[in-house]
Short mmCIF file of C-alpha atoms (C1' of nucleotides) in Angstrom, two decimals:
data_model
loop_
_atom_site.label_atom_id
_atom_site.label_comp_id
_atom_site.label_asym_id
_atom_site.label_seq_id
_atom_site.Cartn_x
_atom_site.Cartn_y
_atom_site.Cartn_z
CA MET E 13 -12.78 -3.90 -3.96
CA MET E 14 -10.88 -5.18 -0.89
CA ASN E 15 -7.82 -4.13 -2.86
CA ASP E 16 -8.92 -0.50 -2.83
CA VAL E 17 -9.58 -0.76 0.89
CA PHE E 18 -6.16 -2.13 1.81
CA LYS E 19 -4.39 0.22 -0.58
CA ALA E 20 -6.21 3.12 1.07
CA LEU E 21 -5.27 1.88 4.53
CA SER E 22 -1.61 1.43 3.62
CA ASP E 23 -0.87 5.13 4.04
CA PRO E 24 -0.40 6.60 7.55
CA THR E 25 -1.85 9.98 6.61
CA ARG E 26 -5.05 8.32 5.45
CA ARG E 27 -5.31 6.22 8.60
CA LYS E 28 -4.87 9.38 10.68
CA ILE E 29 -7.71 11.00 8.72
CA LEU E 30 -9.90 8.04 9.64
CA ASP E 31 -8.90 8.46 13.28
CA LEU E 32 -9.96 12.11 13.16
CA LEU E 33 -13.32 11.18 11.65
CA LYS E 34 -13.85 8.67 14.44
CA GLU E 35 -14.38 11.66 16.74
CA LYS E 36 -16.69 13.67 14.52
CA ASP E 37 -17.49 14.58 10.93
CA LEU E 38 -15.17 17.20 9.49
CA THR E 39 -14.82 19.38 6.43
CA ALA E 40 -11.90 18.93 4.05
CA GLY E 41 -10.41 22.13 5.39
CA GLU E 42 -10.71 21.07 9.03
CA ILE E 43 -9.04 17.80 8.21
CA SER E 44 -6.17 19.52 6.44
CA GLU E 45 -5.52 21.68 9.52
CA HIS E 46 -4.31 18.57 11.33
CA PHE E 47 -1.48 17.98 8.87
CA ASN E 48 1.68 19.73 7.73
CA MET E 49 0.65 19.13 4.17
CA SER E 50 -0.97 21.11 1.37
CA LYS E 51 -4.73 21.06 0.99
CA PRO E 52 -4.52 19.45 -2.44
CA SER E 53 -2.55 16.56 -0.96
CA ILE E 54 -5.21 16.01 1.67
CA SER E 55 -7.87 16.26 -1.02
CA GLN E 56 -6.17 13.47 -2.92
CA HIS E 57 -6.02 11.32 0.18
CA LEU E 58 -9.72 11.93 0.76
CA LYS E 59 -10.38 10.89 -2.81
CA VAL E 60 -8.58 7.60 -2.21
CA LEU E 61 -10.52 6.99 1.01
CA LYS E 62 -13.74 7.78 -0.80
CA GLY E 63 -12.81 5.43 -3.65
CA ALA E 64 -12.40 2.66 -1.09
CA GLN E 65 -15.75 3.66 0.42
CA LEU E 66 -14.09 4.12 3.78
CA VAL E 67 -15.55 7.62 3.94
CA VAL E 68 -18.57 9.39 2.52
CA ASP E 69 -18.72 13.05 1.55
CA GLU E 70 -21.61 15.45 1.62
CA LYS E 71 -21.55 18.93 0.21
CA LYS E 72 -23.08 21.66 2.36
CA GLY E 73 -22.78 25.02 0.69
CA GLN E 74 -19.17 25.65 -0.04
CA TYR E 75 -18.02 23.04 2.44
CA VAL E 76 -17.61 19.31 1.94
CA PHE E 77 -18.15 17.25 5.05
CA TYR E 78 -16.51 13.87 5.37
CA SER E 79 -17.67 11.03 7.59
CA LEU E 80 -16.83 7.37 8.14
CA ASN E 81 -18.64 4.61 6.31
CA THR E 82 -18.66 1.90 8.93
CA THR E 83 -19.87 -0.92 6.69
CA VAL E 84 -16.47 -1.29 5.06
CA PHE E 85 -14.87 -1.66 8.46
CA GLN E 86 -17.19 -4.58 9.06
CA ASP E 87 -15.90 -6.06 5.80
CA ILE E 88 -12.35 -5.75 7.12
CA ILE E 89 -13.34 -7.50 10.32
CA ASN E 90 -14.97 -10.32 8.36
CA TRP E 91 -11.89 -10.63 6.17
CA ALA E 92 -9.56 -10.89 9.17
CA PHE E 93 -11.83 -13.33 10.99
CA GLU E 94 -11.25 -15.87 8.26
CA PHE E 95 -7.60 -15.98 9.29
CA TYR E 96 -7.93 -15.60 13.00
CA GLY E 97 -10.33 -18.37 13.80
CA LYS E 98 -12.78 -20.37 11.76
CA GLY E 99 -15.88 -18.26 12.48
CA GLY E 100 -17.33 -17.53 15.89
CA CYS E 101 -17.26 -14.18 17.67
CA MET I 21 3.90 -1.66 13.35
CA MET I 22 0.30 -1.40 12.05
CA ASN I 23 1.89 0.45 9.15
CA ASP I 24 3.91 -2.62 8.16
CA VAL I 25 0.76 -4.72 8.43
CA PHE I 26 -1.37 -2.55 6.15
CA LYS I 27 1.50 -2.03 3.72
CA ALA I 28 1.89 -5.80 3.52
CA LEU I 29 -1.83 -6.29 2.98
CA SER I 30 -2.00 -3.67 0.23
CA ASP I 31 -0.66 -6.07 -2.40
CA PRO I 32 -2.97 -8.71 -3.96
CA THR I 33 -0.19 -11.25 -4.40
CA ARG I 34 0.59 -11.10 -0.70
CA ARG I 35 -3.06 -11.44 0.26
CA LYS I 36 -3.31 -14.47 -2.01
CA ILE I 37 -0.31 -15.99 -0.25
CA LEU I 38 -2.13 -15.55 3.05
CA ASP I 39 -5.19 -17.25 1.55
CA LEU I 40 -3.04 -20.22 0.55
CA LEU I 41 -1.57 -20.49 4.03
CA LYS I 42 -5.08 -20.49 5.48
CA GLU I 43 -5.42 -24.02 4.07
CA LYS I 44 -2.09 -25.39 5.22
CA ASP I 45 1.56 -24.54 5.83
CA LEU I 46 3.62 -24.43 2.66
CA THR I 47 7.24 -24.12 1.58
CA ALA I 48 8.43 -21.08 -0.36
CA GLY I 49 8.61 -23.24 -3.47
CA GLU I 50 5.08 -24.58 -3.08
CA ILE I 51 3.79 -21.04 -2.66
CA SER I 52 5.58 -19.86 -5.79
CA GLU I 53 3.95 -22.63 -7.82
CA HIS I 54 0.63 -20.83 -7.43
CA PHE I 55 1.87 -17.71 -9.19
CA ASN I 56 3.07 -16.71 -12.63
CA MET I 57 5.97 -14.96 -11.05
CA SER I 58 9.63 -15.66 -10.40
CA LYS I 59 10.66 -17.33 -7.15
CA PRO I 60 12.70 -14.31 -6.06
CA SER I 61 9.60 -12.12 -6.38
CA ILE I 62 7.66 -14.47 -4.13
CA SER I 63 10.58 -14.58 -1.74
CA GLN I 64 10.44 -10.79 -1.48
CA HIS I 65 6.72 -10.87 -0.83
CA LEU I 66 7.27 -13.45 1.89
CA LYS I 67 9.90 -11.19 3.42
CA VAL I 68 7.36 -8.34 3.57
CA LEU I 69 4.73 -10.60 5.14
CA LYS I 70 7.28 -11.80 7.65
CA GLY I 71 8.32 -8.23 8.43
CA ALA I 72 4.68 -7.47 9.24
CA GLN I 73 4.58 -10.64 11.36
CA LEU I 74 1.65 -11.90 9.33
CA VAL I 75 3.58 -15.10 8.69
CA VAL I 76 6.26 -17.08 10.46
CA ASP I 77 8.93 -19.18 8.79
CA GLU I 78 10.66 -22.33 9.92
CA LYS I 79 13.58 -23.96 8.19
CA LYS I 80 13.44 -27.73 7.78
CA GLY I 81 16.48 -28.98 5.94
CA GLN I 82 16.70 -27.19 2.62
CA TYR I 83 13.06 -26.18 2.79
CA VAL I 84 11.53 -23.14 4.48
CA PHE I 85 7.96 -23.62 5.68
CA TYR I 86 5.70 -20.64 6.03
CA SER I 87 2.62 -20.44 8.25
CA LEU I 88 0.16 -17.78 9.40
CA ASN I 89 0.68 -15.83 12.60
CA THR I 90 -2.90 -15.36 13.72
CA THR I 91 -2.18 -12.86 16.50
CA VAL I 92 -1.66 -10.02 14.03
CA PHE I 93 -5.04 -10.74 12.46
CA GLN I 94 -6.55 -10.22 15.89
CA ASP I 95 -4.80 -6.83 15.96
CA ILE I 96 -6.45 -5.96 12.64
CA ILE I 97 -9.85 -6.93 14.02
CA ASN I 98 -9.27 -4.78 17.10
CA TRP I 99 -8.19 -1.87 14.93
CA ALA I 100 -11.30 -2.10 12.74
CA PHE I 101 -13.62 -2.52 15.71
CA GLU I 102 -12.71 0.94 16.89
CA PHE I 103 -14.31 2.30 13.75
CA TYR I 104 -17.20 -0.06 13.39
CA GLY I 105 -18.77 0.20 16.77
CA LYS I 106 -17.56 1.39 20.12
CA GLY I 107 -16.52 -1.99 21.52
CA GLY I 108 -18.71 -5.05 21.91
CA CYS I 109 -18.58 -8.18 19.82
"C1'" DT J 28 -21.45 41.29 -10.92
"C1'" DA J 29 -17.09 41.14 -8.39
"C1'" DG J 30 -14.43 39.36 -4.73
"C1'" DG J 31 -13.54 35.94 -1.23
"C1'" DT J 32 -13.45 31.23 0.63
"C1'" DA J 33 -13.40 26.12 0.12
"C1'" DT J 34 -12.21 22.40 -2.50
"C1'" DT J 35 -10.67 19.78 -6.43
"C1'" DT J 36 -8.09 19.02 -10.76
"C1'" DA J 37 -3.91 19.23 -13.59
"C1'" DG J 38 0.77 18.87 -14.31
"C1'" DT J 39 5.39 17.94 -12.43
"C1'" DT J 40 8.86 15.59 -9.64
"C1'" DA J 41 11.10 12.54 -6.19
"C1'" DT J 42 10.49 8.33 -3.92
"C1'" DT J 43 8.81 3.74 -3.41
"C1'" DT J 44 7.30 -0.55 -5.13
"C1'" DA J 45 7.12 -4.77 -7.70
"C1'" DC J 46 9.08 -7.07 -10.92
"C1'" DT J 47 13.17 -9.14 -13.57
"C1'" DT J 48 17.81 -11.91 -14.10
"C1'" DA J 49 22.14 -13.32 -12.12
"C1'" DA J 50 24.64 -14.73 -8.31
"C1'" DA J 51 25.19 -16.32 -3.55
"C1'" DA J 52 24.13 -19.29 0.40
"C1'" DA J 53 22.61 -23.45 2.52
"C1'" DT J 54 21.33 -28.15 2.43
"C1'" DT J 55 21.21 -32.90 0.44
"C1'" DA J 56 23.00 -36.71 -1.79
"C1'" DA J 57 25.99 -39.20 -5.25
"C1'" DT G 20 34.15 -33.21 -3.20
"C1'" DT G 21 30.92 -32.33 -6.81
"C1'" DA G 22 26.47 -31.66 -8.46
"C1'" DA G 23 21.62 -30.78 -7.67
"C1'" DT G 24 17.91 -28.42 -5.15
"C1'" DT G 25 15.81 -24.72 -2.42
"C1'" DT G 26 15.78 -20.21 -1.09
"C1'" DT G 27 17.50 -15.60 -0.51
"C1'" DT G 28 20.23 -11.50 -1.80
"C1'" DA G 29 21.85 -8.11 -5.11
"C1'" DA G 30 21.38 -5.02 -8.82
"C1'" DG G 31 18.71 -2.88 -12.22
"C1'" DT G 32 14.26 -1.07 -14.34
"C1'" DA G 33 9.45 0.33 -15.23
"C1'" DA G 34 5.36 1.70 -13.05
"C1'" DA G 35 2.85 3.48 -9.13
"C1'" DT G 36 2.57 6.71 -5.31
"C1'" DA G 37 2.66 10.88 -2.69
"C1'" DA G 38 4.01 15.23 -2.47
"C1'" DC G 39 4.19 20.06 -4.45
"C1'" DT G 40 2.48 24.55 -7.05
"C1'" DA G 41 -0.72 26.67 -10.10
"C1'" DA G 42 -5.10 26.82 -12.00
"C1'" DA G 43 -9.97 25.64 -12.18
"C1'" DT G 44 -14.52 25.02 -10.07
"C1'" DA G 45 -18.17 25.97 -6.95
"C1'" DC G 46 -20.44 28.45 -3.66
"C1'" DC G 47 -21.39 32.64 -0.74
"C1'" DT G 48 -21.90 37.54 0.13
"C1'" DA G 49 -21.41 42.43 -0.56
#
DNA sequence: TAGGTATTTAGTTATTTACTTAAAAATTAA
DNA sequence: TTAATTTTTAAGTAAATAACTAAATACCTA
């Protein structure tokens, strides 16, 4: 579970996708416009992000909108807190 | 920089090494005892963790002690906070 | 229905990664 | 110095990853 998350985060293209989604929800096509990369490659990256539950997709007509799933980011924070300091925020 | 960190964290063996170091500092040999894996493999994993500055090493005689570098974990928390909620703790 | 757009799936290839064993380097002690 | 111990480096290999193109799927509109 956390393995899927860190594997997903280990690729710079996928982290940049997350950065884009921080601003606003985007379709697969809009996301791909930000990269010098084929649409299928971006689609695969989105699949990995979705598998890690870092993003959620929603189909609207012929478009698929992607958005962040913030709960997993909380999991990452909790994971890192165990190393940084013994509890406390 | 953050790329090295997430790449380092993407492997379960390396995350388990970090878990072990959460308890106490350990030598390379002590770490390797916790795995069904050759010492050179563990040494390579330690090199990756060190490259990401997630751990620090200190030579004491013929032993090399490894310990956590907590500052990078703070960086991870800061990174994730930007997705979770706009600031605030 | 037919054609167009958006997205994903399938199949292929080059690169990277994680492991192995063997050898080297560095330290300790007889 | 020689031998033993700890750790890293080097070289090789199998599996995973990330990219591509081509084809399939799904939806919309004329």
